[in-house]
Amino acid sequence: DSPYPTDIREYLYKILVIGDLGTGKTSIIKRYVHNIFSQNYKSTIGVDFALKVIQWSPDTVVRMQLWDIAGQEKFSGLTRVYYKEAVAALVVYDVTRPKTFEAVPKWKADLDSKVSLPGGEPIPVVLLANKTDLKDETSTSLDPEEMEQFCEDNGFVKWFGTSAKDNRNIDDAARFLLEEIMNRE
Ligand code: GTP
Ligand code: MG
């Protein structure tokens, strides 16, 4: 009898994190992967990478390869290269800056035009309304019904109000996205 488990399943998923400049993409990833936060803003140049390894179940390990794409890449033409073979994405906006919300459909359309699942369906995308620590959540811009309608209209599987600063909802959003990925396998 072998002392080693024979049926460990391992998955590697490429996940994109996109959205306008300064919305908190890097901060969300740093919070999720390293549990740290900094107020200092160092804009990402091009793309950064982070790996989060998750023991999903006793016999399943998931490696999330997070592609932290600079907000300024929106108009660079490089997104096609970065998006290649991604299986899911997070689109991040800043609840204190409506312009970053207005840009969300552009990011989504750019994504859908450049990447899809092997079967041709769009990749699952979760919308993150970030920096909720700075805003009263009862304000109209985060009305849950409106947000749900926005998700339906724009093809997001779900939205979460997050704060990288307060570590709010980031684990839940990531877990939800992983479930969506694994349900499509
Ligand atoms: P680019 O790389 O330029 O596209 O920006 P980014 O989306 O990676 O934003 P980044 O994570 O660098 O954060 C920008 C600024 O917002 C930094 O000063 C962060 O400290 C701040 N920030 C990010 N998330 C939060 C949050 O949840 N709450 C608050 N209060 N500040 C945040
Ligand atoms: Mg960044």
PDB file of C-alpha atoms and ligand atoms in Angstrom:
ATOM      1  CA  ASP A   1       0.000   0.000   0.000  1.00  0.00           C
ATOM      2  CA  SER A   2       1.345   3.396  -0.982  1.00  0.00           C
ATOM      3  CA  PRO A   3       1.552   5.882   1.895  1.00  0.00           C
ATOM      4  CA  TYR A   4       0.937   8.695  -0.606  1.00  0.00           C
ATOM      5  CA  PRO A   5      -2.473   9.948  -1.591  1.00  0.00           C
ATOM      6  CA  THR A   6      -3.057   9.036  -5.209  1.00  0.00           C
ATOM      7  CA  ASP A   7      -5.946  11.262  -6.060  1.00  0.00           C
ATOM      8  CA  ILE A   8      -4.864  14.805  -5.150  1.00  0.00           C
ATOM      9  CA  ARG A   9      -6.322  17.179  -7.722  1.00  0.00           C
ATOM     10  CA  GLU A  10      -4.472  20.378  -8.542  1.00  0.00           C
ATOM     11  CA  TYR A  11      -5.812  23.279 -10.539  1.00  0.00           C
ATOM     12  CA  LEU A  12      -4.062  26.368 -11.862  1.00  0.00           C
ATOM     13  CA  TYR A  13      -6.275  29.295 -12.770  1.00  0.00           C
ATOM     14  CA  LYS A  14      -5.264  32.548 -14.427  1.00  0.00           C
ATOM     15  CA  ILE A  15      -7.419  35.341 -13.048  1.00  0.00           C
ATOM     16  CA  LEU A  16      -7.336  38.951 -14.250  1.00  0.00           C
ATOM     17  CA  VAL A  17      -7.778  41.985 -12.013  1.00  0.00           C
ATOM     18  CA  ILE A  18      -8.691  45.028 -14.087  1.00  0.00           C
ATOM     19  CA  GLY A  19     -10.265  48.464 -13.749  1.00  0.00           C
ATOM     20  CA  ASP A  20      -9.371  52.137 -13.812  1.00  0.00           C
ATOM     21  CA  LEU A  21      -6.242  53.722 -12.373  1.00  0.00           C
ATOM     22  CA  GLY A  22      -6.040  53.822  -8.584  1.00  0.00           C
ATOM     23  CA  THR A  23      -9.220  51.860  -7.880  1.00  0.00           C
ATOM     24  CA  GLY A  24      -7.371  49.465  -5.550  1.00  0.00           C
ATOM     25  CA  LYS A  25      -6.517  46.437  -7.716  1.00  0.00           C
ATOM     26  CA  THR A  26      -3.019  46.019  -6.288  1.00  0.00           C
ATOM     27  CA  SER A  27      -4.272  46.698  -2.754  1.00  0.00           C
ATOM     28  CA  ILE A  28      -6.977  44.032  -3.040  1.00  0.00           C
ATOM     29  CA  ILE A  29      -4.450  41.466  -4.255  1.00  0.00           C
ATOM     30  CA  LYS A  30      -1.939  42.387  -1.517  1.00  0.00           C
ATOM     31  CA  ARG A  31      -4.665  42.085   1.102  1.00  0.00           C
ATOM     32  CA  TYR A  32      -5.862  38.760  -0.281  1.00  0.00           C
ATOM     33  CA  VAL A  33      -2.450  37.147  -0.757  1.00  0.00           C
ATOM     34  CA  HIS A  34      -0.294  38.728   1.994  1.00  0.00           C
ATOM     35  CA  ASN A  35      -2.899  40.295   4.311  1.00  0.00           C
ATOM     36  CA  ILE A  36      -1.214  43.710   4.176  1.00  0.00           C
ATOM     37  CA  PHE A  37      -2.416  47.210   3.235  1.00  0.00           C
ATOM     38  CA  SER A  38      -0.580  50.451   2.522  1.00  0.00           C
ATOM     39  CA  GLN A  39      -1.960  53.959   2.004  1.00  0.00           C
ATOM     40  CA  ASN A  40       0.937  54.730  -0.310  1.00  0.00           C
ATOM     41  CA  TYR A  41      -0.006  54.721  -3.951  1.00  0.00           C
ATOM     42  CA  LYS A  42       2.522  53.186  -6.320  1.00  0.00           C
ATOM     43  CA  SER A  43       0.846  52.831  -9.690  1.00  0.00           C
ATOM     44  CA  THR A  44       1.414  49.463 -11.360  1.00  0.00           C
ATOM     45  CA  ILE A  45       3.494  49.541 -14.525  1.00  0.00           C
ATOM     46  CA  GLY A  46       2.334  46.998 -17.100  1.00  0.00           C
ATOM     47  CA  VAL A  47       1.406  43.909 -15.127  1.00  0.00           C
ATOM     48  CA  ASP A  48       2.312  42.286 -11.790  1.00  0.00           C
ATOM     49  CA  PHE A  49       1.716  38.733 -10.660  1.00  0.00           C
ATOM     50  CA  ALA A  50       0.709  37.114  -7.414  1.00  0.00           C
ATOM     51  CA  LEU A  51      -0.032  33.529  -6.492  1.00  0.00           C
ATOM     52  CA  LYS A  52      -2.583  32.422  -3.933  1.00  0.00           C
ATOM     53  CA  VAL A  53      -2.580  28.714  -3.070  1.00  0.00           C
ATOM     54  CA  ILE A  54      -5.767  27.386  -1.579  1.00  0.00           C
ATOM     55  CA  GLN A  55      -6.450  24.010  -0.024  1.00  0.00           C
ATOM     56  CA  TRP A  56      -9.930  23.899  -1.494  1.00  0.00           C
ATOM     57  CA  SER A  57     -10.802  20.521   0.018  1.00  0.00           C
ATOM     58  CA  PRO A  58      -8.786  17.654   1.519  1.00  0.00           C
ATOM     59  CA  ASP A  59      -7.955  16.360  -1.951  1.00  0.00           C
ATOM     60  CA  THR A  60      -8.046  19.546  -4.036  1.00  0.00           C
ATOM     61  CA  VAL A  61      -5.438  22.296  -4.269  1.00  0.00           C
ATOM     62  CA  VAL A  62      -6.134  25.444  -6.280  1.00  0.00           C
ATOM     63  CA  ARG A  63      -3.447  27.863  -7.444  1.00  0.00           C
ATOM     64  CA  MET A  64      -4.847  31.266  -8.327  1.00  0.00           C
ATOM     65  CA  GLN A  65      -2.462  33.152 -10.549  1.00  0.00           C
ATOM     66  CA  LEU A  66      -3.583  36.755 -10.185  1.00  0.00           C
ATOM     67  CA  TRP A  67      -2.681  39.137 -13.007  1.00  0.00           C
ATOM     68  CA  ASP A  68      -2.636  42.655 -11.613  1.00  0.00           C
ATOM     69  CA  ILE A  69      -3.011  44.815 -14.693  1.00  0.00           C
ATOM     70  CA  ALA A  70      -2.166  48.511 -14.600  1.00  0.00           C
ATOM     71  CA  GLY A  71      -5.204  50.775 -14.899  1.00  0.00           C
ATOM     72  CA  GLN A  72      -3.364  52.793 -17.499  1.00  0.00           C
ATOM     73  CA  GLU A  73      -3.249  49.753 -19.804  1.00  0.00           C
ATOM     74  CA  LYS A  74      -6.816  50.370 -20.901  1.00  0.00           C
ATOM     75  CA  PHE A  75      -5.725  52.143 -24.029  1.00  0.00           C
ATOM     76  CA  SER A  76      -2.394  50.409 -24.550  1.00  0.00           C
ATOM     77  CA  GLY A  77      -3.439  47.635 -26.899  1.00  0.00           C
ATOM     78  CA  LEU A  78      -1.575  45.140 -24.728  1.00  0.00           C
ATOM     79  CA  THR A  79      -4.666  43.847 -22.990  1.00  0.00           C
ATOM     80  CA  ARG A  80      -5.178  41.171 -25.640  1.00  0.00           C
ATOM     81  CA  VAL A  81      -1.823  39.660 -24.678  1.00  0.00           C
ATOM     82  CA  TYR A  82      -2.531  39.888 -20.946  1.00  0.00           C
ATOM     83  CA  TYR A  83      -6.054  38.441 -21.190  1.00  0.00           C
ATOM     84  CA  LYS A  84      -4.975  35.320 -23.076  1.00  0.00           C
ATOM     85  CA  GLU A  85      -6.136  32.082 -21.427  1.00  0.00           C
ATOM     86  CA  ALA A  86      -7.647  33.747 -18.374  1.00  0.00           C
ATOM     87  CA  VAL A  87     -10.523  31.768 -16.862  1.00  0.00           C
ATOM     88  CA  ALA A  88     -12.049  34.545 -14.738  1.00  0.00           C
ATOM     89  CA  ALA A  89     -11.706  38.212 -13.838  1.00  0.00           C
ATOM     90  CA  LEU A  90     -12.373  40.807 -11.184  1.00  0.00           C
ATOM     91  CA  VAL A  91     -13.292  44.299 -12.369  1.00  0.00           C
ATOM     92  CA  VAL A  92     -12.610  46.913  -9.701  1.00  0.00           C
ATOM     93  CA  TYR A  93     -13.993  50.434  -9.365  1.00  0.00           C
ATOM     94  CA  ASP A  94     -13.635  53.084  -6.658  1.00  0.00           C
ATOM     95  CA  VAL A  95     -16.939  53.964  -4.952  1.00  0.00           C
ATOM     96  CA  THR A  96     -15.685  57.505  -4.277  1.00  0.00           C
ATOM     97  CA  ARG A  97     -15.053  58.213  -7.985  1.00  0.00           C
ATOM     98  CA  PRO A  98     -18.122  57.763 -10.247  1.00  0.00           C
ATOM     99  CA  LYS A  99     -15.964  58.002 -13.365  1.00  0.00           C
ATOM    100  CA  THR A 100     -14.321  54.696 -12.449  1.00  0.00           C
ATOM    101  CA  PHE A 101     -17.808  53.122 -12.332  1.00  0.00           C
ATOM    102  CA  GLU A 102     -18.700  54.641 -15.698  1.00  0.00           C
ATOM    103  CA  ALA A 103     -15.608  52.933 -17.112  1.00  0.00           C
ATOM    104  CA  VAL A 104     -16.667  49.476 -15.905  1.00  0.00           C
ATOM    105  CA  PRO A 105     -18.688  48.560 -19.052  1.00  0.00           C
ATOM    106  CA  LYS A 106     -15.679  49.489 -21.204  1.00  0.00           C
ATOM    107  CA  TRP A 107     -13.408  47.171 -19.246  1.00  0.00           C
ATOM    108  CA  LYS A 108     -16.010  44.407 -19.476  1.00  0.00           C
ATOM    109  CA  ALA A 109     -16.504  44.871 -23.213  1.00  0.00           C
ATOM    110  CA  ASP A 110     -12.751  44.919 -23.802  1.00  0.00           C
ATOM    111  CA  LEU A 111     -12.469  41.692 -21.832  1.00  0.00           C
ATOM    112  CA  ASP A 112     -15.342  39.903 -23.597  1.00  0.00           C
ATOM    113  CA  SER A 113     -14.020  40.878 -27.013  1.00  0.00           C
ATOM    114  CA  LYS A 114     -10.590  39.399 -26.296  1.00  0.00           C
ATOM    115  CA  VAL A 115     -11.026  36.307 -24.130  1.00  0.00           C
ATOM    116  CA  SER A 116     -13.547  33.512 -23.684  1.00  0.00           C
ATOM    117  CA  LEU A 117     -13.672  30.005 -22.247  1.00  0.00           C
ATOM    118  CA  PRO A 118     -12.588  27.104 -24.466  1.00  0.00           C
ATOM    119  CA  GLY A 119     -16.260  26.405 -25.216  1.00  0.00           C
ATOM    120  CA  GLY A 120     -16.755  30.004 -26.338  1.00  0.00           C
ATOM    121  CA  GLU A 121     -18.784  31.258 -23.355  1.00  0.00           C
ATOM    122  CA  PRO A 122     -17.664  34.467 -21.649  1.00  0.00           C
ATOM    123  CA  ILE A 123     -15.388  34.018 -18.623  1.00  0.00           C
ATOM    124  CA  PRO A 124     -17.043  34.613 -15.228  1.00  0.00           C
ATOM    125  CA  VAL A 125     -16.468  38.174 -14.008  1.00  0.00           C
ATOM    126  CA  VAL A 126     -17.161  39.599 -10.548  1.00  0.00           C
ATOM    127  CA  LEU A 127     -17.534  43.349  -9.976  1.00  0.00           C
ATOM    128  CA  LEU A 128     -15.829  44.853  -6.921  1.00  0.00           C
ATOM    129  CA  ALA A 129     -17.066  48.193  -5.570  1.00  0.00           C
ATOM    130  CA  ASN A 130     -13.929  49.043  -3.623  1.00  0.00           C
ATOM    131  CA  LYS A 131     -13.063  51.567  -0.882  1.00  0.00           C
ATOM    132  CA  THR A 132     -16.413  51.116   0.850  1.00  0.00           C
ATOM    133  CA  ASP A 133     -14.677  52.223   4.058  1.00  0.00           C
ATOM    134  CA  LEU A 134     -14.763  55.750   2.592  1.00  0.00           C
ATOM    135  CA  LYS A 135     -18.442  55.820   1.727  1.00  0.00           C
ATOM    136  CA  ASP A 136     -21.777  55.494   3.453  1.00  0.00           C
ATOM    137  CA  GLU A 137     -23.147  52.305   1.969  1.00  0.00           C
ATOM    138  CA  THR A 138     -26.747  53.472   2.055  1.00  0.00           C
ATOM    139  CA  SER A 139     -25.887  56.052  -0.625  1.00  0.00           C
ATOM    140  CA  THR A 140     -27.616  55.540  -3.954  1.00  0.00           C
ATOM    141  CA  SER A 141     -24.489  54.509  -5.845  1.00  0.00           C
ATOM    142  CA  LEU A 142     -24.476  51.238  -3.932  1.00  0.00           C
ATOM    143  CA  ASP A 143     -28.190  50.527  -3.970  1.00  0.00           C
ATOM    144  CA  PRO A 144     -28.232  46.704  -4.022  1.00  0.00           C
ATOM    145  CA  GLU A 145     -31.120  46.498  -6.492  1.00  0.00           C
ATOM    146  CA  GLU A 146     -29.452  48.912  -8.898  1.00  0.00           C
ATOM    147  CA  MET A 147     -26.165  47.073  -8.570  1.00  0.00           C
ATOM    148  CA  GLU A 148     -27.821  43.739  -9.267  1.00  0.00           C
ATOM    149  CA  GLN A 149     -29.536  45.196 -12.319  1.00  0.00           C
ATOM    150  CA  PHE A 150     -26.211  46.623 -13.465  1.00  0.00           C
ATOM    151  CA  CYS A 151     -24.623  43.173 -13.108  1.00  0.00           C
ATOM    152  CA  GLU A 152     -27.400  41.554 -15.092  1.00  0.00           C
ATOM    153  CA  ASP A 153     -27.236  44.182 -17.838  1.00  0.00           C
ATOM    154  CA  ASN A 154     -23.466  44.002 -18.122  1.00  0.00           C
ATOM    155  CA  GLY A 155     -22.874  40.284 -17.673  1.00  0.00           C
ATOM    156  CA  PHE A 156     -21.288  40.210 -14.217  1.00  0.00           C
ATOM    157  CA  VAL A 157     -21.986  37.058 -12.215  1.00  0.00           C
ATOM    158  CA  LYS A 158     -22.132  39.057  -8.951  1.00  0.00           C
ATOM    159  CA  TRP A 159     -20.913  42.226  -7.211  1.00  0.00           C
ATOM    160  CA  PHE A 160     -19.330  42.787  -3.805  1.00  0.00           C
ATOM    161  CA  GLY A 161     -18.706  45.970  -1.839  1.00  0.00           C
ATOM    162  CA  THR A 162     -15.078  45.622  -0.738  1.00  0.00           C
ATOM    163  CA  SER A 163     -12.417  47.405   1.252  1.00  0.00           C
ATOM    164  CA  ALA A 164      -8.776  46.462   0.927  1.00  0.00           C
ATOM    165  CA  LYS A 165      -8.126  48.754   3.880  1.00  0.00           C
ATOM    166  CA  ASP A 166     -10.608  47.103   6.248  1.00  0.00           C
ATOM    167  CA  ASN A 167     -10.268  43.642   4.680  1.00  0.00           C
ATOM    168  CA  ARG A 168     -13.937  43.574   3.825  1.00  0.00           C
ATOM    169  CA  ASN A 169     -15.519  40.978   1.492  1.00  0.00           C
ATOM    170  CA  ILE A 170     -12.334  40.186  -0.413  1.00  0.00           C
ATOM    171  CA  ASP A 171     -12.128  36.543   0.695  1.00  0.00           C
ATOM    172  CA  ASP A 172     -15.849  36.107   0.000  1.00  0.00           C
ATOM    173  CA  ALA A 173     -15.531  37.570  -3.497  1.00  0.00           C
ATOM    174  CA  ALA A 174     -12.546  35.373  -4.314  1.00  0.00           C
ATOM    175  CA  ARG A 175     -14.268  32.265  -2.999  1.00  0.00           C
ATOM    176  CA  PHE A 176     -17.365  33.055  -5.023  1.00  0.00           C
ATOM    177  CA  LEU A 177     -15.302  33.532  -8.169  1.00  0.00           C
ATOM    178  CA  LEU A 178     -13.491  30.230  -7.602  1.00  0.00           C
ATOM    179  CA  GLU A 179     -16.799  28.439  -7.221  1.00  0.00           C
ATOM    180  CA  GLU A 180     -17.942  29.940 -10.508  1.00  0.00           C
ATOM    181  CA  ILE A 181     -14.755  28.741 -12.206  1.00  0.00           C
ATOM    182  CA  MET A 182     -14.991  25.237 -10.782  1.00  0.00           C
ATOM    183  CA  ASN A 183     -18.680  24.940 -11.676  1.00  0.00           C
ATOM    184  CA  ARG A 184     -17.746  25.554 -15.306  1.00  0.00           C
ATOM    185  CA  GLU A 185     -15.044  22.841 -15.388  1.00  0.00           C
TER     186      GLU A 185
HETATM  187  P1  GTP B   1      -3.017  51.249 -10.745  1.00  0.00           P
HETATM  188  O1  GTP B   1      -1.961  50.199 -10.546  1.00  0.00           O
HETATM  189  O2  GTP B   1      -2.446  52.614 -10.976  1.00  0.00           O
HETATM  190  O3  GTP B   1      -3.998  50.886 -11.826  1.00  0.00           O
HETATM  191  O4  GTP B   1      -3.865  51.383  -9.366  1.00  0.00           O
HETATM  192  P2  GTP B   1      -4.524  50.218  -8.468  1.00  0.00           P
HETATM  193  O5  GTP B   1      -5.895  49.945  -8.952  1.00  0.00           O
HETATM  194  O6  GTP B   1      -3.604  49.056  -8.357  1.00  0.00           O
HETATM  195  O7  GTP B   1      -4.694  50.939  -7.056  1.00  0.00           O
HETATM  196  P3  GTP B   1      -3.823  50.723  -5.726  1.00  0.00           P
HETATM  197  O8  GTP B   1      -4.116  49.392  -5.128  1.00  0.00           O
HETATM  198  O9  GTP B   1      -2.423  51.066  -6.000  1.00  0.00           O
HETATM  199  O10 GTP B   1      -4.507  51.791  -4.752  1.00  0.00           O
HETATM  200  C1  GTP B   1      -4.570  53.159  -5.066  1.00  0.00           C
HETATM  201  C2  GTP B   1      -4.710  53.971  -3.787  1.00  0.00           C
HETATM  202  O11 GTP B   1      -5.954  53.677  -3.167  1.00  0.00           O
HETATM  203  C3  GTP B   1      -3.634  53.652  -2.746  1.00  0.00           C
HETATM  204  O12 GTP B   1      -3.273  54.860  -2.087  1.00  0.00           O
HETATM  205  C4  GTP B   1      -4.332  52.715  -1.773  1.00  0.00           C
HETATM  206  O13 GTP B   1      -3.824  52.809  -0.457  1.00  0.00           O
HETATM  207  C5  GTP B   1      -5.765  53.223  -1.843  1.00  0.00           C
HETATM  208  N1  GTP B   1      -6.747  52.162  -1.574  1.00  0.00           N
HETATM  209  C6  GTP B   1      -6.859  50.968  -2.205  1.00  0.00           C
HETATM  210  N2  GTP B   1      -7.877  50.256  -1.696  1.00  0.00           N
HETATM  211  C7  GTP B   1      -8.424  51.007  -0.723  1.00  0.00           C
HETATM  212  C8  GTP B   1      -9.533  50.817   0.178  1.00  0.00           C
HETATM  213  O14 GTP B   1     -10.234  49.799   0.186  1.00  0.00           O
HETATM  214  N3  GTP B   1      -9.808  51.849   1.040  1.00  0.00           N
HETATM  215  C9  GTP B   1      -9.073  52.992   1.062  1.00  0.00           C
HETATM  216  N4  GTP B   1      -9.424  53.929   1.951  1.00  0.00           N
HETATM  217  N5  GTP B   1      -8.036  53.201   0.231  1.00  0.00           N
HETATM  218  C10 GTP B   1      -7.714  52.222  -0.651  1.00  0.00           C
HETATM  219 MG    MG B   2      -1.838  48.622  -9.272  1.00  0.00          MG
END
